[in-house]
Backbone as JSON, one array per atom type, in Angstrom:
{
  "sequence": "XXXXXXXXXXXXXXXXXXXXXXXXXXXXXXXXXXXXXXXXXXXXXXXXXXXXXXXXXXXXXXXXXXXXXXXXXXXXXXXXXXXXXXXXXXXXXXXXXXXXXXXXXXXXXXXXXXXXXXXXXXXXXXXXXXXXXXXXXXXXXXXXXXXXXXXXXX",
  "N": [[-72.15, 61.75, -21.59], [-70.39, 59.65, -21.24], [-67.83, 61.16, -22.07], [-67.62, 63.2, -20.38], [-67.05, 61.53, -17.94], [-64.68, 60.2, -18.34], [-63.5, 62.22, -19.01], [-62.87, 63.25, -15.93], [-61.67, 61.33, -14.54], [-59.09, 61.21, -15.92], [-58.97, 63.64, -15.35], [-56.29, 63.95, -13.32], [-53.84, 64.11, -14.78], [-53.07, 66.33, -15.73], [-52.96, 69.65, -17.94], [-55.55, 69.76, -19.55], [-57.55, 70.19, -22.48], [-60.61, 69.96, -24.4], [-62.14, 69.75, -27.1], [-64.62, 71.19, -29.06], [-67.32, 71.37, -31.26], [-70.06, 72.72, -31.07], [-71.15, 74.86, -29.9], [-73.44, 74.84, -28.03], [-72.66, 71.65, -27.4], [-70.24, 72.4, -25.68], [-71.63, 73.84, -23.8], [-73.02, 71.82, -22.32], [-71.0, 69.97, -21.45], [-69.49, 71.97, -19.8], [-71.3, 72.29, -17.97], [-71.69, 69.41, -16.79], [-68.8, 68.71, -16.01], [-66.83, 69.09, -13.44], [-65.37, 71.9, -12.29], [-65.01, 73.12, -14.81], [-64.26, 75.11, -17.68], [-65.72, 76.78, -20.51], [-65.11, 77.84, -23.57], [-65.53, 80.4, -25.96], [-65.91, 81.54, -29.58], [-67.48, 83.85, -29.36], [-66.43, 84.87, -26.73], [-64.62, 87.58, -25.0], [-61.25, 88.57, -25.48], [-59.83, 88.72, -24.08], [-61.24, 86.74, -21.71], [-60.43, 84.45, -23.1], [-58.18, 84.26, -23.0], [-57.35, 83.89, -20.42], [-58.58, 81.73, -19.56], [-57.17, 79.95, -20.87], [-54.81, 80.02, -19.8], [-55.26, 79.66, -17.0], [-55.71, 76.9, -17.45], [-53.31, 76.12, -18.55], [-51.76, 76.61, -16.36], [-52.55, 74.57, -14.27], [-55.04, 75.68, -12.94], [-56.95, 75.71, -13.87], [-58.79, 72.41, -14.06], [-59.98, 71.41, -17.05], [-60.33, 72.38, -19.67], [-62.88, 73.45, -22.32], [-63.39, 74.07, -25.14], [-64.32, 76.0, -28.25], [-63.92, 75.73, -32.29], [-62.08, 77.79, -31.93], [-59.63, 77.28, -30.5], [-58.68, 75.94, -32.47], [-55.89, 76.75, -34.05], [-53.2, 78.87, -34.02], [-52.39, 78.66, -31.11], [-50.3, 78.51, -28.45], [-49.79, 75.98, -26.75], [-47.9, 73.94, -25.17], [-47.51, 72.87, -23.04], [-49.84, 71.07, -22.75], [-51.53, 68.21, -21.64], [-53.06, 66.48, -22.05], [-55.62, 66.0, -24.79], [-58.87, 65.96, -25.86], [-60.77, 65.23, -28.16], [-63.66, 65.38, -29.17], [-65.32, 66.16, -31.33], [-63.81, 65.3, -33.64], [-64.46, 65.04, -36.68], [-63.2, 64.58, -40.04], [-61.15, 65.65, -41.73], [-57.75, 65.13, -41.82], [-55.61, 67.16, -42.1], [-56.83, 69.0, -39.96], [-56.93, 67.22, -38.43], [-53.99, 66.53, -37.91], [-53.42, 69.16, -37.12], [-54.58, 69.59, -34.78], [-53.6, 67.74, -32.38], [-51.01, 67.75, -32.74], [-51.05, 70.0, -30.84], [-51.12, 68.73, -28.16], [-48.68, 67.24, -28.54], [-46.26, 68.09, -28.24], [-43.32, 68.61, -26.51], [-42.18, 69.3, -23.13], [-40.4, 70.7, -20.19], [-40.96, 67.73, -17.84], [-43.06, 66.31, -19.18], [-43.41, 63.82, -21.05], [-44.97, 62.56, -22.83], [-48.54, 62.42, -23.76], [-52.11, 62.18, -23.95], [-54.62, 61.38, -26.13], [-57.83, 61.52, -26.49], [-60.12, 59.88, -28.51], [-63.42, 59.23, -30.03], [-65.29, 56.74, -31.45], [-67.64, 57.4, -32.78], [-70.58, 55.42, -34.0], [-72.56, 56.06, -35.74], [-73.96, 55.58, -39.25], [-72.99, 57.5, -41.36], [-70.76, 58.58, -39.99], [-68.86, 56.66, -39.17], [-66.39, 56.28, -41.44], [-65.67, 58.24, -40.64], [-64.26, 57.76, -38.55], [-62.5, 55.65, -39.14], [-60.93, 56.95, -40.88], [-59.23, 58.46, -39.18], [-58.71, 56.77, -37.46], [-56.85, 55.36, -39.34], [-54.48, 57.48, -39.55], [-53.96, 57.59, -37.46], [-52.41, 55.43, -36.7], [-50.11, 55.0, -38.22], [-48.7, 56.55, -37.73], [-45.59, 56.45, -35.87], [-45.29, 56.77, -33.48], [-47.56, 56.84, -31.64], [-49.36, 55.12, -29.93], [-52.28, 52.98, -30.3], [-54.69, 52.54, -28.18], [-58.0, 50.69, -27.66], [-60.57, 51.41, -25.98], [-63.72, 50.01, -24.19], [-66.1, 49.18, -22.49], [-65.49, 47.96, -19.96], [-63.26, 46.55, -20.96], [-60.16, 46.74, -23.19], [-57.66, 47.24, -26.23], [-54.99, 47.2, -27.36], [-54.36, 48.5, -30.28], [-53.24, 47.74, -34.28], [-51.59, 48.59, -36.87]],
  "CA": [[-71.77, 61.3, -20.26], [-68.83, 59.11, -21.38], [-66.97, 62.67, -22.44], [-67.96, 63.71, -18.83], [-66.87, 60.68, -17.06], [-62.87, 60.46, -19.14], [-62.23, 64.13, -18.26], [-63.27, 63.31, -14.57], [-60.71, 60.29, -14.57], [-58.15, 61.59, -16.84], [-57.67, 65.46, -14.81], [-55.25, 64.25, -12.74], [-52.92, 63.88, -15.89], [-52.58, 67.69, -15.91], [-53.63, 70.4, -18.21], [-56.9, 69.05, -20.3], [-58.53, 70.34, -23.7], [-61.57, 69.19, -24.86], [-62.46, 70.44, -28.26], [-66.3, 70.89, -29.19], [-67.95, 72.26, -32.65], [-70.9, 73.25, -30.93], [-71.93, 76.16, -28.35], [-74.63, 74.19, -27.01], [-72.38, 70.89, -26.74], [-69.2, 72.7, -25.06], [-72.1, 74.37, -22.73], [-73.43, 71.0, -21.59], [-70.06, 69.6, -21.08], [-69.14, 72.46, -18.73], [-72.23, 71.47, -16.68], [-70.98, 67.72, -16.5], [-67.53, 68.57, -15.71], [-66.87, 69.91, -12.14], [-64.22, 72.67, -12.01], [-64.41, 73.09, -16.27], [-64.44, 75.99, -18.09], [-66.03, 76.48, -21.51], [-65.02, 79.07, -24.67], [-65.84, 80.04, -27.47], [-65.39, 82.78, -30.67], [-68.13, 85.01, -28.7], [-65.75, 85.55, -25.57], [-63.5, 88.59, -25.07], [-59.84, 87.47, -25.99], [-59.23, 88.47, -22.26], [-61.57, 85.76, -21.17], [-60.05, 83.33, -23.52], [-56.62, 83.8, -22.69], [-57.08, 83.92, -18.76], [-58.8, 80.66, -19.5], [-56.28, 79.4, -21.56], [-53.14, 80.08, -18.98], [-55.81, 78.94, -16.0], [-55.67, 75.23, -17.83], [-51.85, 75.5, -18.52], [-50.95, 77.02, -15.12], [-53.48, 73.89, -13.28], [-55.66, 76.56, -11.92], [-58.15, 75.02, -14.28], [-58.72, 71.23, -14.85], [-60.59, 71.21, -17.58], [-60.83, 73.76, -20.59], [-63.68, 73.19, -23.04], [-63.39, 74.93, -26.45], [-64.72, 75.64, -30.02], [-62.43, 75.65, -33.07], [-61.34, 78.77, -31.94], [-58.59, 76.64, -30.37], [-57.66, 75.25, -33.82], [-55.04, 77.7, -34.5], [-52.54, 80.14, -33.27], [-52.13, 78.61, -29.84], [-49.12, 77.43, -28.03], [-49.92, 74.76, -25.71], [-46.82, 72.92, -24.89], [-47.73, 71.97, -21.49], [-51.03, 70.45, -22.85], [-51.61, 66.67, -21.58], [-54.86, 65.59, -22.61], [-56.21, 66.57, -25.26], [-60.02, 65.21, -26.37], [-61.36, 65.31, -29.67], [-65.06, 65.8, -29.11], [-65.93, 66.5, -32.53], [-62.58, 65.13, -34.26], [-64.75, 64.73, -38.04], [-62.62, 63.95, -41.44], [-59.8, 66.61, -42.16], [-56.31, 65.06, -41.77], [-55.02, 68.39, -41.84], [-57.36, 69.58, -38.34], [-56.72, 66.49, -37.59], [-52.92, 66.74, -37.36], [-53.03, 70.47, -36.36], [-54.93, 69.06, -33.02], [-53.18, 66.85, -31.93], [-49.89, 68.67, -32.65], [-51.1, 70.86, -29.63], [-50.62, 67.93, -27.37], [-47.67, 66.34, -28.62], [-44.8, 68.95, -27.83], [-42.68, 68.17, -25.7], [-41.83, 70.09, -22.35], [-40.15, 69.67, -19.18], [-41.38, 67.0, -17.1], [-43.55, 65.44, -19.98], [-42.54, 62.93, -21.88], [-46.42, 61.47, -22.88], [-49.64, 63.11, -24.09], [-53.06, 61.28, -24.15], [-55.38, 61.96, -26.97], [-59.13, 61.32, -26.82], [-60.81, 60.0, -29.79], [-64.15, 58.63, -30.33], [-65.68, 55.7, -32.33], [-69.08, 57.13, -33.74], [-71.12, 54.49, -34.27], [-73.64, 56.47, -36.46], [-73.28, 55.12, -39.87], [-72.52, 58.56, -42.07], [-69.78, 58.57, -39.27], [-68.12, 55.35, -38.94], [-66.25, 56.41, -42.41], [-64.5, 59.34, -40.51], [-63.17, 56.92, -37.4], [-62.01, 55.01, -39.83], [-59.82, 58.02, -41.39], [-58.82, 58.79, -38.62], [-57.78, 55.44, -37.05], [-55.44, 55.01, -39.87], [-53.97, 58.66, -39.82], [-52.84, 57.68, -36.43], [-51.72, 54.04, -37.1], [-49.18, 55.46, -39.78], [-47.68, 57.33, -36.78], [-44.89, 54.82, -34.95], [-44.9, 57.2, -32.0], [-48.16, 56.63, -31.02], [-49.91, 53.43, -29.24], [-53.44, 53.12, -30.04], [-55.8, 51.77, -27.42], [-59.54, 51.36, -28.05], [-61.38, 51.01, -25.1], [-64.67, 49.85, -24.28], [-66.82, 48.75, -21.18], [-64.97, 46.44, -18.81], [-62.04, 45.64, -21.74], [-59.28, 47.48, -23.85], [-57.12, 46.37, -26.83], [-54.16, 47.78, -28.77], [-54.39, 48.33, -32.25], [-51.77, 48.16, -34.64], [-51.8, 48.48, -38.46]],
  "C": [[-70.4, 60.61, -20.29], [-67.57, 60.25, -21.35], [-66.87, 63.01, -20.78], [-66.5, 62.73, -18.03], [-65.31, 60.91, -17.38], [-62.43, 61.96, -18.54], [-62.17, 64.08, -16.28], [-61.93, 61.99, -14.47], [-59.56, 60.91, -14.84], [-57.41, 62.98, -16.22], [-56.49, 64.98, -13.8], [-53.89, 64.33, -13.7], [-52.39, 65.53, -15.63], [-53.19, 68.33, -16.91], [-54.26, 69.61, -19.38], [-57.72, 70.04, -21.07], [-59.66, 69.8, -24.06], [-62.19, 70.4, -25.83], [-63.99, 70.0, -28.93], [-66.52, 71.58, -30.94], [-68.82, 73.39, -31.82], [-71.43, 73.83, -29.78], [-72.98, 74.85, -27.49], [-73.57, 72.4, -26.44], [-70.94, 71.48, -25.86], [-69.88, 73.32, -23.73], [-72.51, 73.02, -21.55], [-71.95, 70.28, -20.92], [-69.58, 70.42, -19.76], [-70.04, 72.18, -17.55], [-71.64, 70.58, -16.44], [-69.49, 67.4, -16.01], [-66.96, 69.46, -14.76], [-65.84, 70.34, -12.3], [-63.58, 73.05, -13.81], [-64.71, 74.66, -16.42], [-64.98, 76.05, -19.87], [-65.86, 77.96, -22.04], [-65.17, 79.14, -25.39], [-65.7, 81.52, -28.21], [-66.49, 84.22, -30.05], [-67.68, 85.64, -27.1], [-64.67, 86.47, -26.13], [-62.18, 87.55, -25.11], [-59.31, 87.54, -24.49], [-59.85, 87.21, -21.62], [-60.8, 84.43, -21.56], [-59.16, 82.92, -23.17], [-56.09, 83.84, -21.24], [-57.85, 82.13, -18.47], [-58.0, 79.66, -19.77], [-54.88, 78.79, -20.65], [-53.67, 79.85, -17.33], [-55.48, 77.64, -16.02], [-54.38, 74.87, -17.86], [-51.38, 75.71, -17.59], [-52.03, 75.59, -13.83], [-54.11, 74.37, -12.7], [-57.0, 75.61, -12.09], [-57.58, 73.69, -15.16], [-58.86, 70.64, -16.18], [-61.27, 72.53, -18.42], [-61.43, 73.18, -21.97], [-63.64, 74.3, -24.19], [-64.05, 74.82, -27.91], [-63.48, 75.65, -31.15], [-61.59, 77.25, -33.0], [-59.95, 78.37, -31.32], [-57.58, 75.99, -31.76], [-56.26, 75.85, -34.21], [-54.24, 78.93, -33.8], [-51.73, 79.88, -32.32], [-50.96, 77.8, -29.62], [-49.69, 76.82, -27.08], [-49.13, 73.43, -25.03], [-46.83, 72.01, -23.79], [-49.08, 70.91, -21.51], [-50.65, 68.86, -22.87], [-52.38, 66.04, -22.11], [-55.34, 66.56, -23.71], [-58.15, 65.39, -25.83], [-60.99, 65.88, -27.24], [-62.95, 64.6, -29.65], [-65.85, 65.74, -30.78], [-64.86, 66.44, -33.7], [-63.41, 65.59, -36.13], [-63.2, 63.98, -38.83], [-61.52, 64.56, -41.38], [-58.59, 65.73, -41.22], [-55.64, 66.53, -41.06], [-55.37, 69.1, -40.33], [-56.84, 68.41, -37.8], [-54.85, 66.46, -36.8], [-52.36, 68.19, -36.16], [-53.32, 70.19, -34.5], [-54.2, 68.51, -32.24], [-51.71, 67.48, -31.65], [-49.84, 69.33, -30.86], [-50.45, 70.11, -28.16], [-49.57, 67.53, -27.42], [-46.34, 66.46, -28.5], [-44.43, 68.45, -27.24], [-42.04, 69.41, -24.73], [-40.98, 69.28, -21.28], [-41.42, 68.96, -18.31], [-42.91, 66.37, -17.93], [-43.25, 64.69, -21.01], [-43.83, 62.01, -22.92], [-47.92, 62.62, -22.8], [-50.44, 61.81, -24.39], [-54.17, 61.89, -25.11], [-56.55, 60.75, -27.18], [-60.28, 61.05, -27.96], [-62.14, 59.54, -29.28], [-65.01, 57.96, -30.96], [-67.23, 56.44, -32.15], [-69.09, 55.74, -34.02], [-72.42, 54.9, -35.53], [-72.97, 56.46, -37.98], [-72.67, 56.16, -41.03], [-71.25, 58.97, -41.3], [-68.15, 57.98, -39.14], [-66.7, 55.48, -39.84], [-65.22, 57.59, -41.68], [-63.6, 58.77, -39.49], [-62.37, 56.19, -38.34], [-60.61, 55.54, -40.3], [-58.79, 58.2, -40.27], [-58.1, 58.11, -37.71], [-56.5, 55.32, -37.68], [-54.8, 56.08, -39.92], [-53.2, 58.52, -38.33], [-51.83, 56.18, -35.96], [-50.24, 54.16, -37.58], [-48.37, 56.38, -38.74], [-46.78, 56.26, -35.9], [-45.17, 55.12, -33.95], [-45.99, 57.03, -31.6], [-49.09, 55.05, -30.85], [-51.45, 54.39, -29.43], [-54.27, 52.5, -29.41], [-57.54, 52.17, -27.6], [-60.29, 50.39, -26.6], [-63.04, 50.65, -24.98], [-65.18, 49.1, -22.99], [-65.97, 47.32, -20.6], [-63.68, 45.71, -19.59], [-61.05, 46.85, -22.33], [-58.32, 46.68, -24.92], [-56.45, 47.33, -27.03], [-54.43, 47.54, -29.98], [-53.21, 48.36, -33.05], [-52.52, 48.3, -36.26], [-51.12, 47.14, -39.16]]
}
């Protein structure tokens, strides 16, 4: 529901990613997210890529994906991106993010979606992943939480 609620806030930003592992959670998400679209490695490449240039052309708010997004794609116009299922890897982790962080006209600012697991075989990959974006100057990290917000720094 939180995932829900952020993309429902956050679409007016402009074109919006949200990156899933799992068929069944990229399906529930498209329920929860009015005007989304959801893809995955079992759609035609026509579906994917009319989905794809729906989200970067604002047709569509909200494009829900598996890691079939990991790779390949240009996405320069991408604003939001949200890391659903960020895990451990550095390496996915940079490639992701990358997607967002181009630079086009009339953006100057990408927002990237993490989330603090709390489950404790978890906790161990926020962690990674906190400092992998600490160690970046260019980005400001804010960690939000019910009714407050902080910056982080290293």
């Amino acid at each position: 529901q939180l995932i829900a609620d952020l993309a429902e806030r956050l679409k007016s930003e402009g074109p919006m990613l949200l990156l899933v592992t799992e068929k069944r959670h990229g399906r529930l998400l498209e329920k929860m997210i009015p005007d989304s679209k959801f893809i995955h490695a079992g759609d035609t490449k026509k579906v994917k890529d009319e989905a794809i240039s729906d989200m970067l052309s604002g047709r569509l708010p909200a494009l829900i994906a598996t890691p079939i997004a990991d790779e390949g794609l240009d996405l320069v116009q991408l604003k939001t991106l949200f890391l659903c299922d960020a895990g451990q890897s550095g390496i996915k982790l940079y490639q992701r993010v990358g997607r967002s962080l181009r630079l086009s006209p009339g953006k100057d600012y990408s927002i990237i979606v993490d989330f603090r697991d709390t489950d404790d075989n978890l906790e161990d990959h926020v962690v990674d992943r906190q400092d992998l974006f600490l160690n970046e100057e260019e980005f400001v990290l804010i960690e939000v939480s019910p009714g407050k917000w902080r910056q982080l720094t290293n």
